[in-house]
Coordinates of C-alpha atoms and ligand atoms in Angstrom, one line a residue:
M230 CA 113.5 48.2 72.7
Q231 CA 116.2 47.8 75.9
K232 CA 118.7 50.3 75.7
N233 CA 122.3 49.8 74.7
K234 CA 121.9 46.4 72.7
A235 CA 125.0 45.9 70.8
L236 CA 125.1 44.9 67.2
V237 CA 127.6 43.7 64.6
L238 CA 126.6 45.1 61.3
G239 CA 128.2 42.9 58.5
I240 CA 128.2 44.7 55.1
T241 CA 128.9 42.3 51.9
G242 CA 129.3 43.5 48.3
G243 CA 126.1 44.7 46.4
I244 CA 124.4 48.1 45.4
A245 CA 122.1 47.8 48.7
A246 CA 125.2 48.8 50.5
Y247 CA 124.4 52.0 50.3
K248 CA 121.2 51.3 52.4
A249 CA 123.6 50.1 55.2
A250 CA 124.6 53.8 56.0
E251 CA 121.0 54.7 56.6
L252 CA 120.6 51.8 58.7
V253 CA 123.5 52.6 60.8
R254 CA 122.5 56.0 61.4
L255 CA 118.9 54.5 62.3
L256 CA 120.4 52.0 64.7
V257 CA 122.4 54.5 66.5
K258 CA 119.6 56.9 66.6
N259 CA 117.7 54.1 68.6
N260 CA 120.4 53.8 71.1
I261 CA 122.0 50.4 69.4
D262 CA 125.7 50.3 69.6
V263 CA 126.6 49.3 66.1
Q264 CA 130.2 47.9 65.3
V265 CA 130.5 47.7 61.5
V266 CA 132.4 44.9 59.6
M267 CA 132.7 44.9 55.9
T268 CA 133.9 42.4 53.2
E269 CA 136.5 43.5 50.9
A270 CA 133.7 43.7 48.1
A271 CA 131.4 46.0 50.3
C272 CA 134.2 48.5 50.3
Q273 CA 133.9 48.5 46.4
F274 CA 130.4 50.1 46.8
I275 CA 130.6 52.1 50.3
T276 CA 133.5 53.3 52.1
P277 CA 134.4 52.5 55.6
V278 CA 135.0 56.2 56.3
T279 CA 131.2 56.6 55.8
M280 CA 130.4 53.9 58.0
Q281 CA 132.9 55.0 60.8
A282 CA 131.3 58.5 60.6
L283 CA 127.9 57.0 60.9
S284 CA 128.6 54.4 63.4
G285 CA 131.1 56.9 65.6
K286 CA 133.7 53.5 65.6
P287 CA 136.4 52.2 63.4
V288 CA 135.5 49.8 60.9
Y289 CA 136.9 46.4 60.7
A290 CA 137.5 45.0 57.1
G291 CA 140.5 42.7 57.5
M292 CA 141.2 39.7 59.4
W293 CA 144.8 41.1 60.5
D294 CA 143.7 44.0 62.5
A295 CA 146.2 44.6 64.8
S296 CA 143.9 47.1 67.1
I297 CA 142.3 44.3 68.9
P298 CA 144.6 43.4 71.7
N299 CA 144.2 39.5 71.6
G300 CA 144.6 39.6 67.7
M301 CA 141.6 37.6 67.5
P302 CA 138.8 40.2 66.0
H303 CA 136.7 37.2 65.0
I304 CA 136.1 36.2 68.6
E305 CA 136.1 39.4 70.4
L306 CA 133.5 41.4 68.1
S307 CA 131.0 38.5 68.4
R308 CA 131.4 38.0 72.3
V309 CA 130.2 41.4 73.0
A310 CA 127.6 41.4 70.4
D311 CA 123.8 40.6 71.0
A312 CA 123.4 39.7 67.7
I313 CA 125.1 39.9 64.0
V314 CA 123.2 41.5 61.4
I315 CA 124.3 40.9 57.7
A316 CA 122.6 43.7 55.4
P317 CA 123.2 43.4 52.6
A318 CA 123.9 39.9 52.4
S319 CA 125.0 38.9 48.9
A320 CA 124.1 35.5 47.0
D321 CA 127.6 34.6 47.4
F322 CA 128.0 35.4 51.4
I323 CA 124.7 33.6 51.9
A324 CA 126.2 30.3 50.1
K325 CA 129.5 30.9 52.3
L326 CA 127.2 30.7 55.5
V327 CA 125.6 27.4 54.3
H328 CA 128.8 25.9 54.1
G329 CA 130.4 27.4 57.2
R330 CA 133.4 29.2 55.2
A331 CA 135.9 31.4 57.0
D332 CA 138.0 32.8 54.4
D333 CA 137.4 36.6 55.5
L334 CA 136.9 38.6 58.7
L335 CA 132.9 38.6 58.4
S336 CA 132.6 34.7 57.6
T337 CA 134.7 33.9 60.2
L338 CA 132.9 36.0 62.8
C339 CA 129.8 34.4 61.8
L340 CA 131.2 31.0 61.9
A341 CA 132.7 31.8 65.6
R342 CA 129.6 33.4 66.9
D343 CA 127.6 32.8 70.0
C344 CA 124.7 35.1 69.3
P345 CA 122.0 35.3 66.9
L346 CA 122.4 35.9 63.3
L347 CA 120.1 38.0 61.1
V348 CA 120.7 38.0 57.3
A349 CA 119.1 40.4 55.0
P350 CA 119.6 39.2 51.4
A351 CA 119.8 41.6 48.5
M352 CA 120.3 40.3 44.8
N353 CA 118.8 40.3 41.6
K354 CA 115.5 38.4 41.2
Q355 CA 116.9 35.6 39.0
M356 CA 119.7 35.1 41.5
W357 CA 117.0 35.1 44.4
E358 CA 114.9 32.6 42.5
N359 CA 117.8 30.3 41.4
P360 CA 117.4 26.9 43.2
A361 CA 120.6 27.2 44.6
T362 CA 119.8 30.3 46.4
Q363 CA 116.6 28.9 47.6
R364 CA 118.2 25.8 48.9
N365 CA 120.8 27.9 50.9
I366 CA 118.0 30.1 52.3
A367 CA 116.6 26.9 53.5
Q368 CA 119.5 25.6 54.8
L369 CA 120.3 28.8 57.0
Q370 CA 116.6 28.7 58.5
A371 CA 117.0 25.2 59.3
D372 CA 120.3 26.3 61.1
G373 CA 118.3 28.8 63.1
I374 CA 119.3 31.9 61.3
T375 CA 116.6 34.5 60.7
I376 CA 116.1 36.0 57.3
L377 CA 114.8 39.4 56.9
G378 CA 113.3 40.1 53.5
P379 CA 113.9 40.4 50.7
D380 CA 111.6 42.9 49.4
S381 CA 110.1 43.1 45.8
G382 CA 110.3 45.8 43.6
E383 CA 112.4 47.7 41.1
Q384 CA 115.9 46.5 41.1
A385 CA 119.4 48.4 40.4
C386 CA 119.6 46.3 37.4
G387 CA 116.0 47.8 36.0
E388 CA 114.3 44.3 36.4
I389 CA 111.3 44.0 38.7
G390 CA 110.6 41.4 41.3
L391 CA 112.1 39.9 44.6
G392 CA 115.4 40.0 45.8
R393 CA 115.9 43.7 47.0
M394 CA 117.0 44.5 50.4
L395 CA 114.2 45.6 52.9
E396 CA 114.5 49.3 53.4
A397 CA 116.4 50.5 56.4
E398 CA 113.1 51.6 58.6
D399 CA 111.9 48.0 58.1
L400 CA 115.3 46.3 58.9
L401 CA 115.3 48.3 62.0
S402 CA 111.9 47.2 63.2
L403 CA 112.6 43.7 62.5
I404 CA 115.8 43.9 64.5
E405 CA 114.0 45.5 67.2
A406 CA 111.3 42.9 67.0
H407 CA 114.0 40.2 67.1
F408 CA 115.1 41.7 70.7
Q409 CA 111.5 41.8 72.4
P410 CA 110.9 39.2 74.7
K411 CA 108.3 36.6 73.6
L412 CA 105.6 37.3 76.6
L413 CA 102.6 36.7 74.3
L414 CA 103.6 33.5 72.8
G415 CA 100.5 31.4 72.0
K416 CA 98.1 34.5 72.8
K417 CA 95.7 35.8 70.5
V418 CA 95.2 39.7 70.7
M419 CA 92.6 42.0 68.9
V420 CA 93.1 45.5 68.4
T421 CA 90.8 48.5 67.1
A422 CA 92.7 51.6 65.7
G423 CA 92.2 54.6 63.6
A424 CA 89.1 57.0 63.2
T425 CA 85.6 55.9 62.2
L426 CA 84.1 57.4 59.4
E427 CA 79.8 58.1 59.4
M428 CA 78.9 58.6 55.9
I429 CA 76.3 61.4 55.6
D430 CA 75.9 61.2 52.0
P431 CA 78.1 59.5 49.2
V432 CA 80.7 62.4 49.4
R433 CA 80.3 63.5 53.3
A434 CA 81.3 61.8 56.5
I435 CA 81.7 62.6 60.0
T436 CA 85.2 61.5 61.3
N437 CA 87.6 62.5 63.9
L438 CA 91.6 63.4 64.1
S439 CA 92.6 59.9 65.1
S440 CA 95.7 58.7 63.1
G441 CA 95.8 55.1 64.1
K442 CA 99.2 55.3 65.4
M443 CA 98.9 54.2 68.9
G444 CA 96.7 51.3 67.7
Y445 CA 99.2 50.3 65.0
A446 CA 101.9 50.6 67.3
I447 CA 100.1 48.2 69.8
A448 CA 99.5 45.6 67.0
Q449 CA 103.0 45.4 66.0
A450 CA 104.4 45.3 69.8
A451 CA 102.0 42.6 70.2
Q452 CA 103.3 40.5 67.2
E453 CA 106.9 41.2 68.3
M454 CA 106.0 39.6 71.6
G455 CA 104.8 36.5 69.8
A456 CA 101.1 37.0 69.8
E457 CA 98.6 36.2 66.8
V458 CA 97.2 39.8 66.2
T459 CA 94.2 40.9 64.6
L460 CA 94.0 44.5 64.0
V461 CA 90.7 45.9 63.1
S462 CA 91.2 49.4 61.5
G463 CA 89.0 52.1 60.6
A464 CA 90.6 55.1 58.5
S465 CA 94.3 55.4 58.8
A466 CA 97.0 56.2 56.2
L467 CA 99.4 53.5 58.1
K468 CA 100.7 50.9 56.4
P469 CA 99.8 47.5 58.4
P470 CA 102.4 45.9 60.6
L471 CA 104.1 42.9 58.8
G472 CA 102.7 39.6 60.1
V473 CA 99.4 41.1 61.6
R474 CA 96.1 39.9 60.2
T475 CA 94.3 43.4 59.4
I476 CA 90.6 43.7 58.7
S477 CA 89.5 47.1 57.2
A478 CA 86.1 48.6 58.8
T479 CA 85.6 52.2 58.5
S480 CA 82.2 53.1 60.0
A481 CA 81.5 52.2 63.7
D482 CA 78.6 49.7 62.7
A483 CA 81.3 48.1 60.2
M484 CA 83.8 47.8 62.9
Y485 CA 81.4 46.4 65.5
Q486 CA 80.4 43.4 63.1
A487 CA 84.3 42.8 62.3
V488 CA 85.0 42.7 66.1
M489 CA 82.1 40.5 66.9
G490 CA 82.7 38.3 64.0
N491 CA 86.2 37.5 65.1
I492 CA 86.3 37.7 69.0
V493 CA 86.1 34.1 69.8
N494 CA 89.1 32.7 71.4
Q495 CA 90.8 36.3 71.7
D496 CA 92.7 36.4 74.9
I497 CA 93.1 40.2 75.0
F498 CA 91.0 42.8 73.3
I499 CA 92.5 46.3 73.3
G500 CA 89.9 49.1 72.0
V501 CA 92.2 52.0 70.8
A502 CA 90.1 53.0 67.8
A503 CA 88.1 56.5 68.0
V504 CA 84.7 55.1 67.3
A505 CA 82.0 57.4 66.6
D506 CA 79.5 57.8 69.4
Y507 CA 77.0 58.8 67.1
S508 CA 76.1 58.5 63.3
P509 CA 74.0 59.8 60.8
T510 CA 70.1 58.2 61.4
K511 CA 69.6 58.5 57.5
K512 CA 72.5 57.8 55.1
H513 CA 71.2 59.9 52.0
E514 CA 72.1 58.0 48.4
Q515 CA 72.6 61.2 46.6
K516 CA 74.5 64.2 47.8
I517 CA 72.5 66.5 49.7
K518 CA 72.1 69.8 47.7
K519 CA 72.1 73.2 49.6
S520 CA 69.0 75.0 50.1
E521 CA 67.9 76.1 53.4
S522 CA 69.9 78.3 55.5
S523 CA 70.6 75.9 57.9
L524 CA 70.7 72.1 57.9
T525 CA 70.1 69.7 60.8
L526 CA 71.4 66.2 60.9
E527 CA 69.9 63.7 63.1
L528 CA 72.3 61.3 64.8
S529 CA 71.9 58.0 66.5
K530 CA 74.0 56.3 69.0
T531 CA 76.4 53.7 67.9
K532 CA 76.8 50.4 69.8
D533 CA 79.7 50.3 72.2
I534 CA 82.0 47.9 71.0
L535 CA 84.4 47.8 74.0
A536 CA 81.5 47.6 76.4
D537 CA 79.8 44.8 74.4
V538 CA 82.9 42.7 74.5
A539 CA 83.7 43.0 78.0
S540 CA 80.4 41.7 78.8
L541 CA 80.6 38.9 76.7
P542 CA 80.6 35.5 78.6
N543 CA 84.1 34.4 78.7
A544 CA 85.0 37.8 77.7
P545 CA 88.8 38.4 76.8
F546 CA 90.9 40.5 79.2
C547 CA 89.7 44.0 77.9
V548 CA 91.5 47.3 77.7
G549 CA 90.1 50.7 76.8
F550 CA 91.5 54.0 75.8
A551 CA 90.2 57.2 77.2
A552 CA 91.2 60.3 75.4
E553 CA 90.1 63.4 77.6
S554 CA 90.3 67.2 77.3
E555 CA 90.1 67.9 81.0
N556 CA 89.9 65.8 84.1
L557 CA 91.9 62.9 82.7
L558 CA 92.1 60.5 85.5
E559 CA 88.8 61.0 87.2
Y560 CA 87.0 60.8 83.5
A561 CA 89.3 57.9 82.6
E562 CA 88.6 55.9 85.9
A563 CA 84.8 56.3 85.4
K564 CA 85.0 55.0 81.8
R565 CA 87.0 52.0 83.2
Q566 CA 84.3 51.1 85.7
A567 CA 81.3 51.9 83.5
K568 CA 82.5 49.7 80.9
K569 CA 83.9 47.0 83.6
L570 CA 87.4 46.9 82.4
P571 CA 90.2 45.6 84.2
L572 CA 92.5 48.4 82.8
I573 CA 92.4 51.6 80.9
V574 CA 94.8 53.9 79.3
A575 CA 94.2 57.9 80.1
N576 CA 95.8 60.1 77.7
L577 CA 95.1 63.7 76.8
A578 CA 93.4 63.9 73.4
A579 CA 95.5 67.1 72.2
D580 CA 98.7 65.4 73.4
A581 CA 97.9 61.9 71.8
M582 CA 96.3 62.5 68.6
G583 CA 98.4 62.3 65.2
S584 CA 101.7 62.7 67.3
D585 CA 104.4 60.0 67.1
E586 CA 104.8 60.3 71.0
N587 CA 102.5 59.9 73.7
S588 CA 102.3 60.0 77.6
V589 CA 99.9 58.0 79.3
T590 CA 98.7 56.7 82.6
L591 CA 97.6 53.1 83.2
L592 CA 94.5 52.8 85.6
D593 CA 93.9 49.6 87.2
K594 CA 92.2 48.4 90.3
N595 CA 95.6 49.1 92.0
G596 CA 95.3 52.9 91.0
A597 CA 97.3 55.1 88.6
H598 CA 100.6 53.9 86.5
P599 CA 102.1 56.8 84.8
L600 CA 104.3 56.3 81.8
E601 CA 106.9 58.8 80.8
R602 CA 106.5 60.5 77.4
A603 CA 107.9 58.1 74.7
P604 CA 107.3 57.1 71.3
K605 CA 104.2 55.1 71.1
I606 CA 105.9 51.9 70.1
E607 CA 107.6 52.2 73.4
I608 CA 104.6 53.0 75.3
A609 CA 102.7 50.0 73.3
R610 CA 105.4 47.7 74.7
L611 CA 105.2 49.0 78.5
L612 CA 101.5 48.6 78.2
L613 CA 101.7 45.0 76.7
Q614 CA 104.2 44.1 79.5
H615 CA 101.7 45.7 82.2
I616 CA 98.8 43.6 80.5
V617 CA 100.9 40.4 80.9
S618 CA 101.7 41.0 84.6
M619 CA 98.1 41.3 85.3
L620 CA 97.0 38.2 83.3
Ligands
LIG917 N1 84.6 52.6 72.2 C1 84.1 51.5 71.4 N2 83.1 51.8 70.7 C2 82.2 52.8 70.8 C3 82.7 53.9 71.3 C4 84.2 53.9 72.2 O1 84.7 50.4 71.5 N3 81.3 52.9 70.3 C5 85.8 52.4 72.8 C6 87.1 53.0 72.4 O2 88.0 52.3 71.4 C7 87.9 53.6 73.7 C8 86.8 53.5 74.6 O3 85.7 52.8 74.1 O4 88.6 52.4 74.1 C9 86.7 55.1 74.7 O5 85.4 55.3 75.5 P1 84.3 56.0 75.2 O6 83.5 56.1 76.7 O7 83.5 55.9 74.0 O8 85.2 57.8 75.0 P2 84.5 58.8 74.4 O9 84.0 58.6 72.9 O10 85.6 59.7 74.1 O11 83.3 59.1 75.3 P3 83.0 60.6 75.9 O12 82.7 61.3 74.7 O13 81.9 60.5 76.7 O14 84.2 61.2 76.5

């Protein structure tokens, strides 16, 4: 996300208001400037003092606040914001937005805005399912307002169903996604990610330490930039990014089949998976019993997915990853040329595997482009911007 985006966070009356505190903390941590505006009802659930402490700014809760010099907070606050986010948005506040009511600061601010409005509903499942609420949500969408969630699960009232507000982390990623330039609109992107698992017998396997974090971040970033994304995932404990078609393929062979079966019409292929180069020649159907003092496993070479995609007629734009432990740029460039790739991403295996951050160098025919150490989602966005510049 570009630094120093400014948000107005509107909080309305609902028990999910407590999650807004965590959301403010995450937004501030991600360098987003937050101005909190609360309705009177919201102040019954969480105090402005809490929100002030977390946002580092006084909270606006009334129409008649004299601290804004021209006395027009409803205009001032929205003019300096890149977006207004209402979280939680009660059923009542949603109904108010539909009718363009302006009887408190937050609703007036929404009516007077000249920036995007994002709304995160939070309510009991019957209230959510009520045709009146559904009509209101459809009307907000028709008015160009973005609806975030809601989530389903256990509710404060004890019932289970749709209506609870998304968790703060999910809201943060949707807000960040909203700000991404849609550079990949209309493009199809396929990403492989994670480790492969080559079974030796029913309970043992050969695998590696790849967590899938880099590949999942690229899939998410591509989706945020407007692409239609297919993620072919090996073993990974991660939750697939929202809006990404995910195909699970744990062995090198299954991953090869999944990629080749879906590669037609893809514009970009990014091989991030740590694919096993060798797999046991014989897959034992029963557990291997220990008997001898040593055991020799015969391994056969797997098919190189990336190289085969790159050599297809009408191949998509292919990007590889090289995780090395020494001679990073030299080995990575050799791989780029051997697999005939326009671009390869070089990183040190020890630095990248399992970590939430990475520092990489992009290698293309023009040479090396180092990217500073940053969270993997930031690296993913910069990589995709580089790909767009090459397309
Ligand atoms: N790759 C692939 N299919 C394979 C092996 C690798 O698609 N069977 C892709 C990876 O996703 C990655 C790149 O190729 O994008 C890594 O290249 P590779 O030469 O396989 O790397 P290593 O296995 O690390 O090679 P080496 O052990 O020789 O360093």
